[in-house]
Amino acid sequence: MHPESLLVGFVLGILVAIAVYSARGRRPSNINKPARVPIGRYLGGFPLATTPVDYVDCLIDSSAFVFVSKHNKEFGRIPRTAVVDLFCEEKPLLLPRLTATKNITFPNLGVGKKRSLSGYCLVVDWQIGDTRNNAIFEFGGVAARVNAHGVETILKSNCKASVPPLRFDERNCPFCREVVKKEALVCKHCHGRITDPRPVRVTLPA
């Protein structure tokens, strides 16, 4: 084989390697992975997690805020559509602001006591059915207040509006998913014909 051919092959190989490496570099490394936010120390609020947990992260997936320990063990989950409020408060001033209708064991964790003056907390207030719940997370250190409000802002921006349940005389259009009357034959939103059993989209004349 001629030296020129070897040289051309070597150069082409280098160019291909560079192209592959560059393509990998442009590919998002976090595709399909939920966002992960450090959220301090868990104090209480989830019925199946009755003891504090250190070094907690909040995973924000497509439907929920998922709370995990430093070993990635899930101990709580809140639907993004179920959040009523998020707020931050100094630990000794927190107790009067809690709205949970059950699992009230927060005084045992130092909430509302003077010995907790250095604590600063974030509360996730959520409701499922008739039950109101509060999950409390504590931030420490000189930047506790700043960190708590930072996480509050992130979570608020990822909350979703709750979808009210359909009434007995309503249903969703199979085309646009808007709410229509149960007896409707044509959707008033997208003009799709929604007669059962096989919906057919129709185009109305201009």
mmCIF file of C-alpha atoms in Angstrom:
data_model
loop_
_atom_site.group_PDB
_atom_site.id
_atom_site.type_symbol
_atom_site.label_atom_id
_atom_site.label_comp_id
_atom_site.label_asym_id
_atom_site.label_seq_id
_atom_site.Cartn_x
_atom_site.Cartn_y
_atom_site.Cartn_z
ATOM 1 C CA MET A 1 0.000 0.000 0.000
ATOM 2 C CA HIS A 2 1.301 3.426 -0.921
ATOM 3 C CA PRO A 3 2.347 5.792 1.866
ATOM 4 C CA GLU A 4 -0.031 8.385 0.429
ATOM 5 C CA SER A 5 -3.006 6.023 0.903
ATOM 6 C CA LEU A 6 -1.993 5.324 4.481
ATOM 7 C CA LEU A 7 -1.745 9.028 5.188
ATOM 8 C CA VAL A 8 -5.175 9.744 3.658
ATOM 9 C CA GLY A 9 -6.738 6.907 5.650
ATOM 10 C CA PHE A 10 -5.143 8.151 8.856
ATOM 11 C CA VAL A 11 -6.422 11.696 8.294
ATOM 12 C CA LEU A 12 -9.942 10.461 7.487
ATOM 13 C CA GLY A 13 -9.931 8.361 10.641
ATOM 14 C CA ILE A 14 -9.030 11.380 12.742
ATOM 15 C CA LEU A 15 -11.765 13.479 11.112
ATOM 16 C CA VAL A 16 -14.395 10.783 11.747
ATOM 17 C CA ALA A 17 -13.315 10.484 15.381
ATOM 18 C CA ILE A 18 -13.557 14.254 15.841
ATOM 19 C CA ALA A 19 -17.040 14.314 14.265
ATOM 20 C CA VAL A 20 -18.311 11.515 16.532
ATOM 21 C CA TYR A 21 -16.866 13.165 19.643
ATOM 22 C CA SER A 22 -18.404 16.518 18.718
ATOM 23 C CA ALA A 23 -21.821 14.948 18.139
ATOM 24 C CA ARG A 24 -21.686 13.304 21.550
ATOM 25 C CA GLY A 25 -20.711 16.595 23.122
ATOM 26 C CA ARG A 26 -23.773 18.304 21.663
ATOM 27 C CA ARG A 27 -26.150 15.619 22.890
ATOM 28 C CA PRO A 28 -27.949 16.635 26.113
ATOM 29 C CA SER A 29 -26.642 14.568 29.008
ATOM 30 C CA ASN A 30 -29.833 14.915 31.075
ATOM 31 C CA ILE A 31 -32.380 13.922 28.451
ATOM 32 C CA ASN A 32 -35.484 12.319 30.017
ATOM 33 C CA LYS A 33 -33.996 12.820 33.487
ATOM 34 C CA PRO A 34 -35.897 14.831 36.108
ATOM 35 C CA ALA A 35 -34.409 18.005 37.551
ATOM 36 C CA ARG A 36 -32.757 17.509 40.951
ATOM 37 C CA VAL A 37 -32.876 20.240 43.601
ATOM 38 C CA PRO A 38 -31.198 20.060 47.062
ATOM 39 C CA ILE A 39 -33.913 20.840 49.596
ATOM 40 C CA GLY A 40 -32.208 20.721 52.992
ATOM 41 C CA ARG A 41 -33.260 18.499 55.896
ATOM 42 C CA TYR A 42 -36.684 16.853 56.003
ATOM 43 C CA LEU A 43 -38.445 17.371 59.339
ATOM 44 C CA GLY A 44 -41.843 15.774 58.807
ATOM 45 C CA GLY A 45 -45.169 15.709 57.002
ATOM 46 C CA PHE A 46 -45.265 12.486 54.991
ATOM 47 C CA PRO A 47 -47.257 9.725 56.716
ATOM 48 C CA LEU A 48 -44.727 7.010 55.841
ATOM 49 C CA ALA A 49 -41.677 9.092 56.804
ATOM 50 C CA THR A 50 -42.038 9.928 60.491
ATOM 51 C CA THR A 51 -38.394 10.656 61.299
ATOM 52 C CA PRO A 52 -36.136 13.458 59.996
ATOM 53 C CA VAL A 53 -33.965 12.817 56.936
ATOM 54 C CA ASP A 54 -30.707 14.667 56.236
ATOM 55 C CA TYR A 55 -29.435 15.779 52.827
ATOM 56 C CA VAL A 56 -32.700 15.566 50.900
ATOM 57 C CA ASP A 57 -33.106 16.178 47.173
ATOM 58 C CA CYS A 58 -36.315 16.953 45.292
ATOM 59 C CA LEU A 59 -36.656 15.334 41.870
ATOM 60 C CA ILE A 60 -39.034 17.235 39.585
ATOM 61 C CA ASP A 61 -40.502 14.806 37.077
ATOM 62 C CA SER A 62 -43.366 15.285 34.634
ATOM 63 C CA SER A 63 -46.109 14.844 37.229
ATOM 64 C CA ALA A 64 -44.737 15.087 40.765
ATOM 65 C CA PHE A 65 -42.194 16.419 43.224
ATOM 66 C CA VAL A 66 -40.343 13.308 44.418
ATOM 67 C CA PHE A 67 -38.309 13.541 47.634
ATOM 68 C CA VAL A 68 -35.324 11.227 48.050
ATOM 69 C CA SER A 69 -32.578 10.670 50.604
ATOM 70 C CA LYS A 70 -28.865 10.895 49.837
ATOM 71 C CA HIS A 71 -29.050 7.192 48.914
ATOM 72 C CA ASN A 72 -31.775 7.933 46.322
ATOM 73 C CA LYS A 73 -34.450 6.247 48.433
ATOM 74 C CA GLU A 74 -37.851 7.835 47.858
ATOM 75 C CA PHE A 75 -39.774 8.712 51.037
ATOM 76 C CA GLY A 76 -42.381 11.174 49.763
ATOM 77 C CA ARG A 77 -44.154 12.279 46.611
ATOM 78 C CA ILE A 78 -46.419 15.276 45.928
ATOM 79 C CA PRO A 79 -48.350 15.679 42.658
ATOM 80 C CA ARG A 80 -47.440 18.970 40.999
ATOM 81 C CA THR A 81 -51.157 19.685 40.571
ATOM 82 C CA ALA A 82 -51.878 19.191 44.301
ATOM 83 C CA VAL A 83 -49.718 22.011 45.712
ATOM 84 C CA VAL A 84 -51.802 24.705 47.419
ATOM 85 C CA ASP A 85 -48.951 26.902 48.654
ATOM 86 C CA LEU A 86 -45.206 27.072 49.263
ATOM 87 C CA PHE A 87 -43.742 29.420 51.835
ATOM 88 C CA CYS A 88 -40.660 30.009 53.966
ATOM 89 C CA GLU A 89 -40.590 30.959 57.641
ATOM 90 C CA GLU A 90 -38.303 31.010 60.663
ATOM 91 C CA LYS A 91 -38.648 27.774 62.577
ATOM 92 C CA PRO A 92 -39.997 29.216 65.878
ATOM 93 C CA LEU A 93 -42.695 31.153 63.959
ATOM 94 C CA LEU A 94 -43.792 28.273 61.783
ATOM 95 C CA LEU A 95 -46.377 26.366 63.829
ATOM 96 C CA PRO A 96 -49.294 28.866 63.512
ATOM 97 C CA ARG A 97 -48.979 28.804 59.716
ATOM 98 C CA LEU A 98 -49.325 25.046 59.296
ATOM 99 C CA THR A 99 -52.586 23.835 57.759
ATOM 100 C CA ALA A 100 -52.263 20.038 57.862
ATOM 101 C CA THR A 101 -55.437 18.245 58.911
ATOM 102 C CA LYS A 102 -53.608 15.154 60.150
ATOM 103 C CA ASN A 103 -50.129 13.865 61.027
ATOM 104 C CA ILE A 104 -49.510 16.890 63.248
ATOM 105 C CA THR A 105 -46.316 15.827 65.043
ATOM 106 C CA PHE A 106 -44.212 18.869 64.245
ATOM 107 C CA PRO A 107 -43.835 20.200 67.840
ATOM 108 C CA ASN A 108 -41.828 17.067 68.611
ATOM 109 C CA LEU A 109 -39.324 18.155 65.944
ATOM 110 C CA GLY A 110 -38.636 21.531 67.494
ATOM 111 C CA VAL A 111 -40.991 23.571 65.303
ATOM 112 C CA GLY A 112 -42.265 26.559 67.254
ATOM 113 C CA LYS A 113 -39.726 26.263 70.072
ATOM 114 C CA LYS A 114 -37.259 28.969 71.070
ATOM 115 C CA ARG A 115 -34.350 26.550 71.027
ATOM 116 C CA SER A 116 -34.740 26.414 67.252
ATOM 117 C CA LEU A 117 -33.956 30.092 66.599
ATOM 118 C CA SER A 118 -31.301 29.279 64.000
ATOM 119 C CA GLY A 119 -33.608 27.214 61.797
ATOM 120 C CA TYR A 120 -35.243 28.443 58.595
ATOM 121 C CA CYS A 121 -37.859 26.276 56.929
ATOM 122 C CA LEU A 122 -39.638 25.702 53.637
ATOM 123 C CA VAL A 123 -43.182 24.317 53.769
ATOM 124 C CA VAL A 124 -44.915 22.523 50.909
ATOM 125 C CA ASP A 125 -48.666 22.751 51.530
ATOM 126 C CA TRP A 126 -50.696 20.338 49.408
ATOM 127 C CA GLN A 127 -54.143 18.782 49.345
ATOM 128 C CA ILE A 128 -55.515 15.505 48.008
ATOM 129 C CA GLY A 129 -59.251 15.067 48.425
ATOM 130 C CA ASP A 130 -60.304 16.587 51.731
ATOM 131 C CA THR A 131 -56.913 16.049 53.384
ATOM 132 C CA ARG A 132 -54.529 18.981 53.762
ATOM 133 C CA ASN A 133 -50.845 18.106 54.210
ATOM 134 C CA ASN A 134 -47.657 19.980 55.080
ATOM 135 C CA ALA A 135 -44.116 18.773 54.376
ATOM 136 C CA ILE A 136 -41.418 20.749 56.203
ATOM 137 C CA PHE A 137 -37.780 21.100 55.171
ATOM 138 C CA GLU A 138 -35.129 22.898 57.221
ATOM 139 C CA PHE A 139 -32.149 24.826 55.872
ATOM 140 C CA GLY A 140 -29.076 25.560 57.977
ATOM 141 C CA GLY A 141 -25.990 27.729 57.804
ATOM 142 C CA VAL A 142 -25.471 31.418 57.130
ATOM 143 C CA ALA A 143 -27.238 31.157 53.749
ATOM 144 C CA ALA A 144 -30.282 29.289 55.090
ATOM 145 C CA ARG A 145 -32.777 32.031 54.250
ATOM 146 C CA VAL A 146 -31.386 32.581 50.744
ATOM 147 C CA ASN A 147 -31.289 28.852 49.967
ATOM 148 C CA ALA A 148 -34.829 28.264 51.240
ATOM 149 C CA HIS A 149 -36.279 31.075 49.153
ATOM 150 C CA GLY A 150 -34.293 29.883 46.142
ATOM 151 C CA VAL A 151 -35.839 26.414 46.347
ATOM 152 C CA GLU A 152 -39.266 27.972 46.945
ATOM 153 C CA THR A 153 -38.950 29.894 43.673
ATOM 154 C CA ILE A 154 -37.893 26.787 41.737
ATOM 155 C CA LEU A 155 -40.757 24.655 43.061
ATOM 156 C CA LYS A 156 -43.353 27.379 42.511
ATOM 157 C CA SER A 157 -42.276 27.712 38.896
ATOM 158 C CA ASN A 158 -42.828 23.966 38.430
ATOM 159 C CA CYS A 159 -46.277 23.688 40.012
ATOM 160 C CA LYS A 160 -49.147 22.833 37.697
ATOM 161 C CA ALA A 161 -52.705 24.106 37.852
ATOM 162 C CA SER A 162 -55.070 21.513 39.234
ATOM 163 C CA VAL A 163 -57.618 20.086 36.823
ATOM 164 C CA PRO A 164 -61.140 20.052 38.324
ATOM 165 C CA PRO A 165 -62.987 16.738 38.022
ATOM 166 C CA LEU A 166 -65.633 16.404 35.337
ATOM 167 C CA ARG A 167 -69.243 16.873 36.348
ATOM 168 C CA PHE A 168 -71.755 14.086 35.800
ATOM 169 C CA ASP A 169 -72.992 15.736 32.569
ATOM 170 C CA GLU A 170 -69.534 16.404 31.053
ATOM 171 C CA ARG A 171 -66.869 14.499 29.127
ATOM 172 C CA ASN A 172 -63.620 15.222 27.276
ATOM 173 C CA CYS A 173 -63.524 15.617 23.513
ATOM 174 C CA PRO A 174 -61.461 12.694 22.108
ATOM 175 C CA PHE A 175 -59.682 15.098 19.727
ATOM 176 C CA CYS A 176 -58.769 18.250 21.664
ATOM 177 C CA ARG A 177 -59.498 17.009 25.241
ATOM 178 C CA GLU A 178 -61.581 20.097 25.999
ATOM 179 C CA VAL A 179 -64.638 19.668 28.214
ATOM 180 C CA VAL A 180 -67.967 19.320 26.403
ATOM 181 C CA LYS A 181 -71.463 18.287 27.374
ATOM 182 C CA LYS A 182 -71.947 14.537 27.562
ATOM 183 C CA GLU A 183 -74.762 14.627 25.007
ATOM 184 C CA ALA A 184 -72.805 16.787 22.510
ATOM 185 C CA LEU A 185 -72.412 15.336 19.008
ATOM 186 C CA VAL A 186 -69.874 17.904 17.730
ATOM 187 C CA CYS A 187 -67.147 19.552 19.832
ATOM 188 C CA LYS A 188 -67.684 23.299 20.085
ATOM 189 C CA HIS A 189 -63.924 23.834 20.398
ATOM 190 C CA CYS A 190 -62.414 21.829 17.506
ATOM 191 C CA HIS A 191 -65.623 20.886 15.630
ATOM 192 C CA GLY A 192 -64.756 17.183 15.791
ATOM 193 C CA ARG A 193 -67.743 14.815 15.511
ATOM 194 C CA ILE A 194 -67.689 12.852 18.757
ATOM 195 C CA THR A 195 -70.544 10.398 18.238
ATOM 196 C CA ASP A 196 -69.839 6.935 19.626
ATOM 197 C CA PRO A 197 -68.392 4.427 19.084
ATOM 198 C CA ARG A 198 -65.871 5.737 16.512
ATOM 199 C CA PRO A 199 -65.301 9.503 16.671
ATOM 200 C CA VAL A 200 -64.738 11.162 13.290
ATOM 201 C CA ARG A 201 -63.296 14.617 12.745
ATOM 202 C CA VAL A 202 -65.306 16.796 10.363
ATOM 203 C CA THR A 203 -64.450 20.066 8.658
ATOM 204 C CA LEU A 204 -67.143 22.708 8.650
ATOM 205 C CA PRO A 205 -67.520 24.963 5.593
ATOM 206 C CA ALA A 206 -66.050 28.440 5.950
#
